[in-house]
Each structure stands twice: as C-alpha cells, then as structure tokens.
PDB file of C-alpha atoms in Angstrom:
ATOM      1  CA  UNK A   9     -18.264 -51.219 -14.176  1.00 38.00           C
ATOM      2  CA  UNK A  10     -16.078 -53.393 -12.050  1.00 43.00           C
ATOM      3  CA  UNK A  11     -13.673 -51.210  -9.679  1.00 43.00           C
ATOM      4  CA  UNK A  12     -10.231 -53.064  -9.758  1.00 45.00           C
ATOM      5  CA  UNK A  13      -7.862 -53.265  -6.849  1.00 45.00           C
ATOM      6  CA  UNK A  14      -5.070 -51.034  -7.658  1.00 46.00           C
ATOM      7  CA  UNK A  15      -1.327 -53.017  -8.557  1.00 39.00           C
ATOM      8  CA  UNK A  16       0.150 -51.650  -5.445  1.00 56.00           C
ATOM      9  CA  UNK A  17      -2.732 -51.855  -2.473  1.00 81.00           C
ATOM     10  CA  UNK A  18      -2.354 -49.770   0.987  1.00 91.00           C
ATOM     11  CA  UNK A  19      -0.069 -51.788   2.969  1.00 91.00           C
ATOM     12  CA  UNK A  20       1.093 -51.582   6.229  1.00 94.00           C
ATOM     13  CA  UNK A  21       3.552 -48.985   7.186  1.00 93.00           C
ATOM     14  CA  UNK A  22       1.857 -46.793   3.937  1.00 94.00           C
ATOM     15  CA  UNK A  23       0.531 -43.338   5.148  1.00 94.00           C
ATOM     16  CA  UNK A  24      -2.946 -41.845   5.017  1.00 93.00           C
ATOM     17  CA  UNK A  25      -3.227 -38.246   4.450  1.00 92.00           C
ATOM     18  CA  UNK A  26      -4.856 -36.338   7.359  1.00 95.00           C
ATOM     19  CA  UNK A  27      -8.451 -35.364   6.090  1.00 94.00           C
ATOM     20  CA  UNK A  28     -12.312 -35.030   7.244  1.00 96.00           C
ATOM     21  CA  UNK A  29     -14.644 -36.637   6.384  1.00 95.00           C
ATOM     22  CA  UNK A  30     -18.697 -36.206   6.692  1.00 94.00           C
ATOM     23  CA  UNK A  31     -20.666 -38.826   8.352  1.00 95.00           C
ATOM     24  CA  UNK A  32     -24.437 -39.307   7.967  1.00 92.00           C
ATOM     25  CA  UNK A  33     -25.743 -39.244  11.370  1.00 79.00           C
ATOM     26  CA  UNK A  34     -23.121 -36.103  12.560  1.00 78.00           C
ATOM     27  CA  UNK A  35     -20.438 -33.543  12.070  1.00 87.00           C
ATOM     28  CA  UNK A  36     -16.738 -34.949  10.248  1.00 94.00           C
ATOM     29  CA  UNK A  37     -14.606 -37.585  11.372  1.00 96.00           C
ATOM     30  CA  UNK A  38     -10.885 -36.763  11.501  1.00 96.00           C
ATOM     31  CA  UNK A  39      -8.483 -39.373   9.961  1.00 97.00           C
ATOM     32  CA  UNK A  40      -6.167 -40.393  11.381  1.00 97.00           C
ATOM     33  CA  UNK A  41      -7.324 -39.579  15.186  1.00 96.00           C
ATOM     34  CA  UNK A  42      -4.697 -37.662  17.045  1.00 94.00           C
ATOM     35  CA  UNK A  43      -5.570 -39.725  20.042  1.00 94.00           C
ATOM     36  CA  UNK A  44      -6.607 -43.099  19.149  1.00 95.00           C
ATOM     37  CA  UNK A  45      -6.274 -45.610  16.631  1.00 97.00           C
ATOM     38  CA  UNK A  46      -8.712 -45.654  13.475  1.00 97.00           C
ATOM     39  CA  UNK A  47     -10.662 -48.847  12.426  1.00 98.00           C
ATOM     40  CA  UNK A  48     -11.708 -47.802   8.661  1.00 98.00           C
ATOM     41  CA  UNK A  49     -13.217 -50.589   7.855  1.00 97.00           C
ATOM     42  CA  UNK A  50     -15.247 -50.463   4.144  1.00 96.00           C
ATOM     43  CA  UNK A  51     -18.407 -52.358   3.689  1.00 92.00           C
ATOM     44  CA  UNK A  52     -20.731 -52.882   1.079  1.00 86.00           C
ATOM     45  CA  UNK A  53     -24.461 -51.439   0.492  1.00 81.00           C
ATOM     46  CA  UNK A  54     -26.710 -49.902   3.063  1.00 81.00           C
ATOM     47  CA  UNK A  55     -29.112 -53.208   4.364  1.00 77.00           C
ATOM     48  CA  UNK A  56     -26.587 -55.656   2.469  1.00 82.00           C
ATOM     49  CA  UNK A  57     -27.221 -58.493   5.189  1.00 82.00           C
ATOM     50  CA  UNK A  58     -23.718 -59.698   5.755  1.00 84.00           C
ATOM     51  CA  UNK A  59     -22.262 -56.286   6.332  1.00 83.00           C
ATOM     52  CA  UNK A  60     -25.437 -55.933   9.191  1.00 83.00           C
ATOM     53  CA  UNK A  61     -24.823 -59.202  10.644  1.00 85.00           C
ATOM     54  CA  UNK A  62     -21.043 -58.061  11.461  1.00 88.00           C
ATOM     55  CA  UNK A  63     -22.248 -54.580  12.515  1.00 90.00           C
ATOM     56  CA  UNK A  64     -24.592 -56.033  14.915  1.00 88.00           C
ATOM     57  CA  UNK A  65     -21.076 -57.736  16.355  1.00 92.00           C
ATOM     58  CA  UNK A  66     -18.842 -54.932  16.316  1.00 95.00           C
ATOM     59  CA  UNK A  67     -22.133 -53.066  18.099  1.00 94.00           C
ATOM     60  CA  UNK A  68     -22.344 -55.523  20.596  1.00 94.00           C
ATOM     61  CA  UNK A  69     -18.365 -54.910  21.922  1.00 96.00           C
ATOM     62  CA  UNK A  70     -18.350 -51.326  20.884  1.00 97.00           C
ATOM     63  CA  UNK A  71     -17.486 -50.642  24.831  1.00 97.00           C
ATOM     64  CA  UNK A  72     -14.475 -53.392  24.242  1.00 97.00           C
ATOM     65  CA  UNK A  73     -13.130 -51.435  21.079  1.00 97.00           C
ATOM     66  CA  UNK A  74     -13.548 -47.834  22.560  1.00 96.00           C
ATOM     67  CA  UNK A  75     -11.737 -48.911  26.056  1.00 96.00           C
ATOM     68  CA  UNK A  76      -8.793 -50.785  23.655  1.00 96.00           C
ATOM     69  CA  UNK A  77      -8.374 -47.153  22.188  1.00 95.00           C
ATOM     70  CA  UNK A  78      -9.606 -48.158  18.925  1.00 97.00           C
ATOM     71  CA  UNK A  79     -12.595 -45.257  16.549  1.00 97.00           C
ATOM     72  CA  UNK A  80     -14.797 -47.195  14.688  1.00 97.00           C
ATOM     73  CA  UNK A  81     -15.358 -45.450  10.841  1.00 97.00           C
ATOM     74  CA  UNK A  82     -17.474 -47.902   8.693  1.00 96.00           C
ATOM     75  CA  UNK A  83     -17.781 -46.561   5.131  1.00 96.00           C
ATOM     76  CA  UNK A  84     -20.917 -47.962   2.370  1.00 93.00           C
ATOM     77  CA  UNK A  85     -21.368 -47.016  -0.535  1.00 92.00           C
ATOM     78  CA  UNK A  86     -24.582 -45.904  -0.690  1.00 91.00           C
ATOM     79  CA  UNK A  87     -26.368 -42.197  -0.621  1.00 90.00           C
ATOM     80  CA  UNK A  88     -26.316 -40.932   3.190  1.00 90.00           C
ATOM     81  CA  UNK A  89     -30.071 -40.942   2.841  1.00 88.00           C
ATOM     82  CA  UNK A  90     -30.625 -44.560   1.957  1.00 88.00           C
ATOM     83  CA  UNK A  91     -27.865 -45.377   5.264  1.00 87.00           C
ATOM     84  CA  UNK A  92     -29.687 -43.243   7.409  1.00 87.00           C
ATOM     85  CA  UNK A  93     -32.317 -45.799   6.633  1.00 83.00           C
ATOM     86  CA  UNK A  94     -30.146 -48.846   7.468  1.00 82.00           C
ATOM     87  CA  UNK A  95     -28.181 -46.944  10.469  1.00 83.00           C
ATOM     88  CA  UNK A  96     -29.544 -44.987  12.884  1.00 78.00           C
ATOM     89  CA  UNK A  97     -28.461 -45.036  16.420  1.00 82.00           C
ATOM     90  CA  UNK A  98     -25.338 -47.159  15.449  1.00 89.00           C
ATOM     91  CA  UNK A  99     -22.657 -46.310  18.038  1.00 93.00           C
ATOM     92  CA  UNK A 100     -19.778 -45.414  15.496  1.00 94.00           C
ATOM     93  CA  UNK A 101     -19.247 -42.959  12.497  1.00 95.00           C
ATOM     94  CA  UNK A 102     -20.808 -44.164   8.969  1.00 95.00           C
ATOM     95  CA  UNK A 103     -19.982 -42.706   5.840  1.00 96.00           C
ATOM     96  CA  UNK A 104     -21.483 -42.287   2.891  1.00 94.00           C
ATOM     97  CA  UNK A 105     -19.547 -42.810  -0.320  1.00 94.00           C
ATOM     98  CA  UNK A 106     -21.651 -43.417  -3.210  1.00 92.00           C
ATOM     99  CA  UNK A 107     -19.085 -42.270  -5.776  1.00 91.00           C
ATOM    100  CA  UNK A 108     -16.528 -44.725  -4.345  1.00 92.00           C
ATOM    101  CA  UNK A 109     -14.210 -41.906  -3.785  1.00 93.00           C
ATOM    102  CA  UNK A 110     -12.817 -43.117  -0.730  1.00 94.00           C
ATOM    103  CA  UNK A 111     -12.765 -47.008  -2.356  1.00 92.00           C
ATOM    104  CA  UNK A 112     -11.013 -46.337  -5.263  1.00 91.00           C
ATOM    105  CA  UNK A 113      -8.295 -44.146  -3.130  1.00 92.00           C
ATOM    106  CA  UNK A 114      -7.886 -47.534  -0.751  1.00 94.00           C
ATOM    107  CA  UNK A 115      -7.736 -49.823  -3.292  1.00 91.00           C
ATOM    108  CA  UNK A 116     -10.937 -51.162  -2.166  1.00 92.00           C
ATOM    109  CA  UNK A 117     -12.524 -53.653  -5.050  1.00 84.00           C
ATOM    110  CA  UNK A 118     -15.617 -54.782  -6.498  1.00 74.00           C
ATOM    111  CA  UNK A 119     -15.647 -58.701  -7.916  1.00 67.00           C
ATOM    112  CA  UNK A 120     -17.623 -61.430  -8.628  1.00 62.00           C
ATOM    113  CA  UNK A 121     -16.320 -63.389  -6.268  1.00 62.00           C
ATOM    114  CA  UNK A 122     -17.734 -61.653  -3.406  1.00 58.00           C
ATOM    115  CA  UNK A 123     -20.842 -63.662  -3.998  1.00 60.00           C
ATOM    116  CA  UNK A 124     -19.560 -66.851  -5.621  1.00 57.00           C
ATOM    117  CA  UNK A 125     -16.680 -67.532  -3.655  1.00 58.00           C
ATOM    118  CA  UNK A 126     -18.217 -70.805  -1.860  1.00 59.00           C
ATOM    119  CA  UNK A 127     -16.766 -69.482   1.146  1.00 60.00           C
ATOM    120  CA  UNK A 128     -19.246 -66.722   1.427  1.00 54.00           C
ATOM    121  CA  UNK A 129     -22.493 -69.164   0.338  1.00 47.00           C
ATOM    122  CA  UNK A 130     -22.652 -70.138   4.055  1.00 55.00           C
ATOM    123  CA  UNK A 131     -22.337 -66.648   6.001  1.00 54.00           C
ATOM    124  CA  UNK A 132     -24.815 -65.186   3.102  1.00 50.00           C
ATOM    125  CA  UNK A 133     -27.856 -67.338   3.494  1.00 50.00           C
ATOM    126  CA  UNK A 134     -27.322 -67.304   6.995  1.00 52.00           C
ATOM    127  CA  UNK A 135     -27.134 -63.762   7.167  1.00 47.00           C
ATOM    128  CA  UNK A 136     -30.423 -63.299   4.829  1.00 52.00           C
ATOM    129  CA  UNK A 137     -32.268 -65.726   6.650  1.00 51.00           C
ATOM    130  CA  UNK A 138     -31.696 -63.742   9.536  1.00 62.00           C
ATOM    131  CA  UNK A 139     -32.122 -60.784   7.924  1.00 49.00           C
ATOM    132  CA  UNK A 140     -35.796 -61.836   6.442  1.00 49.00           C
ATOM    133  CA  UNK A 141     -36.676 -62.744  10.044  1.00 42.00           C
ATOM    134  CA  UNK A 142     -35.771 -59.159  10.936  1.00 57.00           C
ATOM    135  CA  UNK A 143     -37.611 -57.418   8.537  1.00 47.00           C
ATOM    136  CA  UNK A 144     -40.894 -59.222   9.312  1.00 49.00           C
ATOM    137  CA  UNK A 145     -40.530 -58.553  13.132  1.00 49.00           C
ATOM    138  CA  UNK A 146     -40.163 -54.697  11.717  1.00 56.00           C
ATOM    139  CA  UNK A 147     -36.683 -54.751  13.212  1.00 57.00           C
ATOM    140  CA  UNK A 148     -34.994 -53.984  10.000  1.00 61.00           C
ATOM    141  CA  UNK A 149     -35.623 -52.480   6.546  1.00 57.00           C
ATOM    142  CA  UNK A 150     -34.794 -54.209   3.264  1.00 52.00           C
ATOM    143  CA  UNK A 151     -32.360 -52.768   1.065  1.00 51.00           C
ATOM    144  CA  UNK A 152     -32.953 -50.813  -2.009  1.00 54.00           C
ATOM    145  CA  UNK A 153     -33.795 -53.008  -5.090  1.00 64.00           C
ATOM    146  CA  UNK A 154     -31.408 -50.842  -7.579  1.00 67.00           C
ATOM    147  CA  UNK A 155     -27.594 -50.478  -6.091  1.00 61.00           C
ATOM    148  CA  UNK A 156     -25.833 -47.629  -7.857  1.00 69.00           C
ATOM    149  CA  UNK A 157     -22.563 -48.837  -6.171  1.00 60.00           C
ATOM    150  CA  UNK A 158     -23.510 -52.380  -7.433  1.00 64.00           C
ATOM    151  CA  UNK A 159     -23.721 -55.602  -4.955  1.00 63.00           C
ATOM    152  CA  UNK A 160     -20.490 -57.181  -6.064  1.00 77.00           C
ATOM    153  CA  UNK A 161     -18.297 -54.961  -3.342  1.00 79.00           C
ATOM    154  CA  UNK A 162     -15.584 -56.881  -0.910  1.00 88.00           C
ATOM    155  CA  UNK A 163     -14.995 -55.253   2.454  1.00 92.00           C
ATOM    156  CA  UNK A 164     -11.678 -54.092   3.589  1.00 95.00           C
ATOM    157  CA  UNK A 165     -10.203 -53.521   7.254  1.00 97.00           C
ATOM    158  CA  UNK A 166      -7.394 -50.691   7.777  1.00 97.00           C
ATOM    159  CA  UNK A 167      -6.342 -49.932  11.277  1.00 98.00           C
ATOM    160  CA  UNK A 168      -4.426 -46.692  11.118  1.00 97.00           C
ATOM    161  CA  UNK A 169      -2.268 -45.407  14.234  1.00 97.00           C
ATOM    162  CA  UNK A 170      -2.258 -41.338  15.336  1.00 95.00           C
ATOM    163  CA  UNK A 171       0.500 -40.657  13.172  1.00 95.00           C
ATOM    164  CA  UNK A 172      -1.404 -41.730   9.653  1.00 96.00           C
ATOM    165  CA  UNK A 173       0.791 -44.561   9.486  1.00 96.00           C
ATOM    166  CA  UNK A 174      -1.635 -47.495   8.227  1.00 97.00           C
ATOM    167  CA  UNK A 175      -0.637 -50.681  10.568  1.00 97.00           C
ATOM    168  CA  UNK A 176      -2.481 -53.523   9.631  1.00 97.00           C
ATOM    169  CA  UNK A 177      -4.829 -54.083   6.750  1.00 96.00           C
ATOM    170  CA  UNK A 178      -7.144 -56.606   5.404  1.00 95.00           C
ATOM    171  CA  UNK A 179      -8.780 -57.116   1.658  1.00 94.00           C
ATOM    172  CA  UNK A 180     -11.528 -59.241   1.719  1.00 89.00           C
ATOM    173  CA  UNK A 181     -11.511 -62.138  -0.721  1.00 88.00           C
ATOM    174  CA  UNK A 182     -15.400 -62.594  -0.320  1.00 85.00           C
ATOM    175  CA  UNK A 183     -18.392 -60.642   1.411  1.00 80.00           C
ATOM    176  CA  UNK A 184     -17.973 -61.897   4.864  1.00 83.00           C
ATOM    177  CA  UNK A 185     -14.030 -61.802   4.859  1.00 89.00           C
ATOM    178  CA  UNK A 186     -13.344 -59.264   7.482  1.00 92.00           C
ATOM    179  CA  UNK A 187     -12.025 -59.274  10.565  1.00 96.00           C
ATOM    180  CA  UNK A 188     -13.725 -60.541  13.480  1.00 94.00           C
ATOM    181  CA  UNK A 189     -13.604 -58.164  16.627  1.00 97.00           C
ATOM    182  CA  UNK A 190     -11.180 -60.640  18.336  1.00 97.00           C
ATOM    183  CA  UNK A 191      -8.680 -59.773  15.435  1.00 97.00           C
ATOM    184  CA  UNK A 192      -9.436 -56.625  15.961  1.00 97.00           C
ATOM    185  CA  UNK A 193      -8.628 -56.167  19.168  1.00 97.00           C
ATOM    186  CA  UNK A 194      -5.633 -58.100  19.170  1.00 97.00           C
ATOM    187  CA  UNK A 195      -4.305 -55.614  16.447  1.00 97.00           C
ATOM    188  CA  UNK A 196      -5.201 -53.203  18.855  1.00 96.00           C
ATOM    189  CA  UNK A 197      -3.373 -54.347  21.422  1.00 93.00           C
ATOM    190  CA  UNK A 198       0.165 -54.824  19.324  1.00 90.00           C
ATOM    191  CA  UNK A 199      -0.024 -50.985  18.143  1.00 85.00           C
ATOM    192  CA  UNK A 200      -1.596 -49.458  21.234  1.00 72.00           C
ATOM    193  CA  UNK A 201      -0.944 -45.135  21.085  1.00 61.00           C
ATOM    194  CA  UNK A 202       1.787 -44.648  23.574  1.00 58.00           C
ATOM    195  CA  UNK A 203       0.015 -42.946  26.664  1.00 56.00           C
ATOM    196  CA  UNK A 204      -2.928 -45.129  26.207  1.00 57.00           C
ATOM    197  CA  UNK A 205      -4.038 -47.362  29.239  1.00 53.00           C
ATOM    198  CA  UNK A 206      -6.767 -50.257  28.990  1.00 54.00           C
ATOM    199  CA  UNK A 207      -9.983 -49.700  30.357  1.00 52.00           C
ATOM    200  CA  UNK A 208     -10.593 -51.907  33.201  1.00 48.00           C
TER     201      UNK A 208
END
C-alpha cells in the first residue's frame, strides 16, 4: 500500500517533538540536538543504489558538515539487520524504520513516480551501473530481492535547529531529488546555532 503525503506536510517554522531514537550501529540519537543543527534526511531501502551514491557524497564532506555545526541522521526503511548489511562504518547515525513510523509522522511518501519520473532515469542507471561495478569488486552488497517497505519511496531533507523548530525542508519529487551537500551547507550557514563558530 502506497503511503500518501499528508494534506498539510512539515514545513518550515513547524516543530518536532524532542524524542530518541535507536540507531543500528549505536546507542539513541536525540532530536532535535541541543547543540547543533539536525540533518534528518529520509532515504529509501538499505543497498537502494541512488540513496548509496549520495551517501558516498555526504561521506566524503562529513568533516565539512560536522565543522558547519550540522548531525547527520539518515533514516531507511528497512530492518536494522538488513542496514547493518548496507552500513557499517558510515560516519553518521542510521535508523532503522521498517514500519515507516517515523515516515508517516513526516509526511514522508511513497509514489510511482520515484522511478518513472524521467528525471530520475538518468541518476538511476548511473547509480546501478556503478553500483553493479561495486558489487563485483566485493565493495558492496546487493540489496534484498523482497522490500517490505516497497521500492517506490521518495527521500526527504529536514534541517531542524536546537530549539525543534524545523527550518528548511525538502520532499523529493523523484529518487535522486535531495539536496546536494552544497545546499546543505548553505542552509547551514543561514540558521547557524548562536554560539557556534566555523571550523577553520
């Protein structure tokens, strides 16, 4: 069954209720962060090779987003066992949320056209051809043939300040419709936590 987007989506200057949540490779999360801004940013199934190709970006400037005082949470919704899989020694927290608790609750959907959108035809066979070129060097694993969750999710982006207030917040209109870690940090930048100085 299709999860809908509900009529009135999280929008900027809405506020998240404090809570913690469990990540696969560690203890809770808080969110919001009392110190730093949150990136919660939703993806779709553990090995789904879009959502690995932008990981492997976000990995690659995780020093950038930590020094622009900016927590990385990526959620999937997928079992923590089959992430663990997919996820090990990722820099960031990942959450597991195969009952799409934490989707439903951000208004995060599930629609064809995060696969037929033409827009996404481009970053997806680049992505799996990449992807297929990982698995046979043994670099990566491929994902699970059955997908509870489905493989029709979009990907969100919320960046939520100290205070729970979200402050920005992207819903993907295809697979690869996120924001890129330039955005990111730009965002970052406009709403920095008072007190908060650059690294540098």
């Amino acid at each position: 069954m299709l999860m809908r987007r509900p009529a009135r989506p999280l929008r900027p200057g809405s506020t998240v209720t404090g809570r913690r949540i469990d990540t696969v490779s560690g203890g809770p999360v808080g969110v919001p962060d009392p110190d730093r801004l949150v990136h919660l940013q939703f993806r779709r199934f553990a090995g789904c090779p879009v959502c690995h190709q932008h990981l492997r970006s976000v990995v690659r400037r995780h020093a950038e987003i930590e020094a622009a005082g900016v927590r990385e949470v990526v959620v999937f919704h997928s079992p923590a066992e089959e992430l663990l899989r997919h996820t090990a020694g990722l820099p960031f927290a990942v959450v597991a949320d195969p009952g799409k608790r934490l989707y439903a609750e951000f208004g995060v959907e599930s629609a064809p056209r995060a696969l037929l959108s033409p827009r996404a035809w481009g970053p997806v066979v680049g992505a799996v051809l990449r992807g297929v070129w990982e698995v046979l060097r043994g670099r990566e694993r491929l994902p699970a043939t059955r997908q509870p969750g489905g493989r029709l999710g979009l990907p969100a982006d919320f960046l939520i300040g100290t205070d729970g207030r979200i402050l920005a917040a992207k819903y993907g209109e295809h697979v690869s419709d996120q924001w890129p870690v330039d955005e990111l940090l730009r965002l970052a930048s406009s709403h920095r936590p008072a007190g908060h100085l650059p690294a540098g």
